[in-house]
Structures are given as C-alpha cells and as structure tokens.
PDB file of C-alpha atoms in Angstrom:
ATOM      1  CA  ARG A   1     -40.847  -7.553  43.786  1.00 43.00           C
ATOM      2  CA  ARG A   2     -37.381  -5.474  44.006  1.00 44.00           C
ATOM      3  CA  TRP A   3     -39.003  -2.510  43.077  1.00 46.00           C
ATOM      4  CA  GLN A   4     -40.796  -2.416  46.212  1.00 46.00           C
ATOM      5  CA  ARG A   5     -37.517  -1.907  48.359  1.00 42.00           C
ATOM      6  CA  ASN A   6     -35.749   0.211  46.426  1.00 45.00           C
ATOM      7  CA  HIS A   7     -38.806   2.617  46.216  1.00 49.00           C
ATOM      8  CA  SER A   8     -38.326   6.386  47.565  1.00 48.00           C
ATOM      9  CA  GLY A   9     -41.544   7.538  46.619  1.00 49.00           C
ATOM     10  CA  GLY A  10     -40.569  10.206  44.119  1.00 48.00           C
ATOM     11  CA  PRO A  11     -42.069  11.520  41.259  1.00 48.00           C
ATOM     12  CA  GLY A  12     -39.098  10.169  39.034  1.00 55.00           C
ATOM     13  CA  ASP A  13     -40.063   6.513  40.101  1.00 83.00           C
ATOM     14  CA  LEU A  14     -43.685   6.599  38.481  1.00 87.00           C
ATOM     15  CA  ARG A  15     -42.014   8.315  35.305  1.00 87.00           C
ATOM     16  CA  GLU A  16     -39.554   5.739  35.457  1.00 90.00           C
ATOM     17  CA  LEU A  17     -42.104   2.892  35.655  1.00 90.00           C
ATOM     18  CA  VAL A  18     -44.292   4.680  32.771  1.00 91.00           C
ATOM     19  CA  GLY A  19     -40.948   4.262  30.749  1.00 92.00           C
ATOM     20  CA  GLN A  20     -40.716   0.678  31.083  1.00 90.00           C
ATOM     21  CA  LEU A  21     -44.448   0.253  30.404  1.00 92.00           C
ATOM     22  CA  ARG A  22     -44.131   2.132  27.088  1.00 91.00           C
ATOM     23  CA  ARG A  23     -40.562  -0.238  26.386  1.00 92.00           C
ATOM     24  CA  ASN A  24     -42.665  -3.401  27.505  1.00 89.00           C
ATOM     25  CA  GLY A  25     -46.261  -3.229  27.665  1.00 90.00           C
ATOM     26  CA  ARG A  26     -46.907  -6.635  28.661  1.00 91.00           C
ATOM     27  CA  ASP A  27     -44.979  -6.582  32.028  1.00 92.00           C
ATOM     28  CA  LYS A  28     -48.105  -7.513  34.478  1.00 92.00           C
ATOM     29  CA  GLU A  29     -46.208  -5.927  37.868  1.00 91.00           C
ATOM     30  CA  VAL A  30     -45.476  -2.763  36.230  1.00 92.00           C
ATOM     31  CA  GLN A  31     -48.895  -2.378  34.638  1.00 93.00           C
ATOM     32  CA  THR A  32     -50.193  -3.433  38.229  1.00 91.00           C
ATOM     33  CA  LEU A  33     -47.793  -0.615  40.163  1.00 91.00           C
ATOM     34  CA  VAL A  34     -48.967   1.914  37.226  1.00 93.00           C
ATOM     35  CA  ALA A  35     -52.368   1.365  37.769  1.00 92.00           C
ATOM     36  CA  SER A  36     -52.469   1.536  41.513  1.00 92.00           C
ATOM     37  CA  ARG A  37     -50.539   4.881  41.714  1.00 93.00           C
ATOM     38  CA  ARG A  38     -53.029   6.392  38.349  1.00 94.00           C
ATOM     39  CA  ALA A  39     -53.778   9.451  40.096  1.00 93.00           C
ATOM     40  CA  GLU A  40     -50.514  10.891  40.408  1.00 93.00           C
ATOM     41  CA  LEU A  41     -50.139  10.534  36.251  1.00 94.00           C
ATOM     42  CA  THR A  42     -50.696  13.495  34.074  1.00 94.00           C
ATOM     43  CA  GLY A  43     -53.256  13.165  31.192  1.00 95.00           C
ATOM     44  CA  LYS A  44     -50.241  12.633  28.877  1.00 95.00           C
ATOM     45  CA  GLU A  45     -48.964   9.669  30.793  1.00 94.00           C
ATOM     46  CA  LEU A  46     -51.839   8.185  31.444  1.00 96.00           C
ATOM     47  CA  ALA A  47     -52.816   8.127  27.729  1.00 96.00           C
ATOM     48  CA  LEU A  48     -49.433   6.760  27.137  1.00 95.00           C
ATOM     49  CA  CYS A  49     -49.875   4.276  30.031  1.00 96.00           C
ATOM     50  CA  MET A  50     -53.268   3.283  28.576  1.00 96.00           C
ATOM     51  CA  GLN A  51     -51.846   2.695  24.641  1.00 96.00           C
ATOM     52  CA  ALA A  52     -48.955   0.485  26.274  1.00 96.00           C
ATOM     53  CA  CYS A  53     -51.521  -1.723  28.251  1.00 96.00           C
ATOM     54  CA  GLY A  54     -53.848  -1.701  25.067  1.00 95.00           C
ATOM     55  CA  LYS A  55     -51.056  -2.953  22.932  1.00 94.00           C
ATOM     56  CA  ALA A  56     -50.430  -5.826  25.090  1.00 94.00           C
ATOM     57  CA  GLY A  57     -54.287  -7.010  25.615  1.00 94.00           C
ATOM     58  CA  ALA A  58     -53.901  -5.825  29.190  1.00 94.00           C
ATOM     59  CA  LYS A  59     -57.916  -5.109  28.968  1.00 95.00           C
ATOM     60  CA  ASN A  60     -58.164  -4.561  32.868  1.00 95.00           C
ATOM     61  CA  VAL A  61     -55.751  -2.503  33.513  1.00 95.00           C
ATOM     62  CA  VAL A  62     -56.856   0.020  30.363  1.00 96.00           C
ATOM     63  CA  ILE A  63     -59.958   0.329  32.063  1.00 95.00           C
ATOM     64  CA  LEU A  64     -58.682   1.084  35.750  1.00 95.00           C
ATOM     65  CA  LEU A  65     -56.389   4.177  33.937  1.00 96.00           C
ATOM     66  CA  SER A  66     -59.457   5.066  32.062  1.00 96.00           C
ATOM     67  CA  ASP A  67     -61.212   5.675  35.277  1.00 95.00           C
ATOM     68  CA  GLU A  68     -58.680   8.624  35.667  1.00 95.00           C
ATOM     69  CA  VAL A  69     -59.922  10.196  32.478  1.00 95.00           C
ATOM     70  CA  PRO A  70     -62.849  12.296  33.839  1.00 94.00           C
ATOM     71  CA  ARG A  71     -60.708  13.858  36.309  1.00 94.00           C
ATOM     72  CA  LEU A  72     -58.039  14.894  34.039  1.00 95.00           C
ATOM     73  CA  LEU A  73     -60.441  16.164  31.358  1.00 94.00           C
ATOM     74  CA  SER A  74     -62.039  18.274  34.464  1.00 94.00           C
ATOM     75  CA  THR A  75     -58.717  20.291  35.016  1.00 93.00           C
ATOM     76  CA  HIS A  76     -57.918  20.616  31.342  1.00 93.00           C
ATOM     77  CA  ASP A  77     -54.818  17.875  31.806  1.00 93.00           C
ATOM     78  CA  PHE A  78     -55.997  15.736  28.639  1.00 94.00           C
ATOM     79  CA  PRO A  79     -54.597  17.344  25.713  1.00 93.00           C
ATOM     80  CA  PRO A  80     -56.751  16.173  22.494  1.00 93.00           C
ATOM     81  CA  GLN A  81     -53.605  13.738  21.512  1.00 94.00           C
ATOM     82  CA  SER A  82     -53.940  12.195  24.809  1.00 95.00           C
ATOM     83  CA  VAL A  83     -57.811  11.979  24.484  1.00 95.00           C
ATOM     84  CA  ALA A  84     -57.332  10.337  20.933  1.00 95.00           C
ATOM     85  CA  LEU A  85     -54.331   7.979  22.171  1.00 95.00           C
ATOM     86  CA  ALA A  86     -56.878   6.734  25.046  1.00 95.00           C
ATOM     87  CA  LEU A  87     -59.827   6.026  22.822  1.00 95.00           C
ATOM     88  CA  ASN A  88     -57.693   4.236  20.810  1.00 95.00           C
ATOM     89  CA  ALA A  89     -56.410   1.761  23.545  1.00 95.00           C
ATOM     90  CA  MET A  90     -59.796   1.449  24.733  1.00 95.00           C
ATOM     91  CA  GLN A  91     -61.102   0.070  21.256  1.00 94.00           C
ATOM     92  CA  ARG A  92     -57.809  -1.794  20.572  1.00 94.00           C
ATOM     93  CA  CYS A  93     -58.379  -4.176  23.312  1.00 93.00           C
ATOM     94  CA  ARG A  94     -62.319  -3.627  23.154  1.00 92.00           C
ATOM     95  CA  ALA A  95     -62.351  -2.090  26.863  1.00 91.00           C
ATOM     96  CA  ARG A  96     -65.843  -0.823  27.836  1.00 90.00           C
ATOM     97  CA  ASN A  97     -65.802   2.128  30.585  1.00 91.00           C
ATOM     98  CA  ALA A  98     -69.490   3.603  30.812  1.00 89.00           C
ATOM     99  CA  ASN A  99     -68.306   6.856  32.704  1.00 86.00           C
ATOM    100  CA  VAL A 100     -65.602   7.434  30.865  1.00 90.00           C
ATOM    101  CA  LEU A 101     -66.579   6.988  26.999  1.00 87.00           C
ATOM    102  CA  PRO A 102     -69.004   9.469  26.564  1.00 87.00           C
ATOM    103  CA  ALA A 103     -66.063  12.201  28.162  1.00 85.00           C
ATOM    104  CA  LEU A 104     -64.061  11.148  25.626  1.00 86.00           C
ATOM    105  CA  THR A 105     -66.241  11.126  22.675  1.00 83.00           C
ATOM    106  CA  GLY A 106     -68.542  13.881  23.913  1.00 75.00           C
TER     107      GLY A 106
END
C-alpha cells in the first residue's frame, strides 16, 4: 500500500496509474485503484484501461470501468477508436454490461 502514502491527489498520479496498468495489466492493486477513480479518466484513458484489464482477464474491473462509458459518450469525450477498444476489451473477457453495450454498439 506504498502508493497511498505518497499520493498527493494530483492528476499526474492517475496518469501514472494508467501507464502502470498499460505496462502490467495484471496488477490487481492498480486495477482496483484505477477502477475506484474511474470518473476522473478521459475517454481515451478509460478505453486503454479497459484494454489492459481485458487482456489480463480482469472481467470485474472491465465491467466497473465500462460503467463510465455512457457518461463519456454523452459529453462527446469518447472517440470512435476508444469505442472499438472498449468493445474489444469487453468481448475479450466476456464482460456483460447491459447498460453499456447498447450505447457502444448503437
């Protein structure tokens, strides 16, 4: 839990976590931290996190992260390539989220 002691709450910390997740998607602690702060992610970052967690087979984290998709779509902060990444991640680990799939595929 070293990370929480050093945590200053700046936006850079979340970017760092996203980077860690992309480099090593299997890290459970990083997955949990990113999922708990998912509301701060941009569409692009969220999709990258979903991709990393999908590759690591972290189905629950992918579902948690996907909950943010409708909000990001409504603010137009979810580019088409992010939609493709997110869908891909959900299919890869067979994550079902009834609230999100229509928004992504619609």
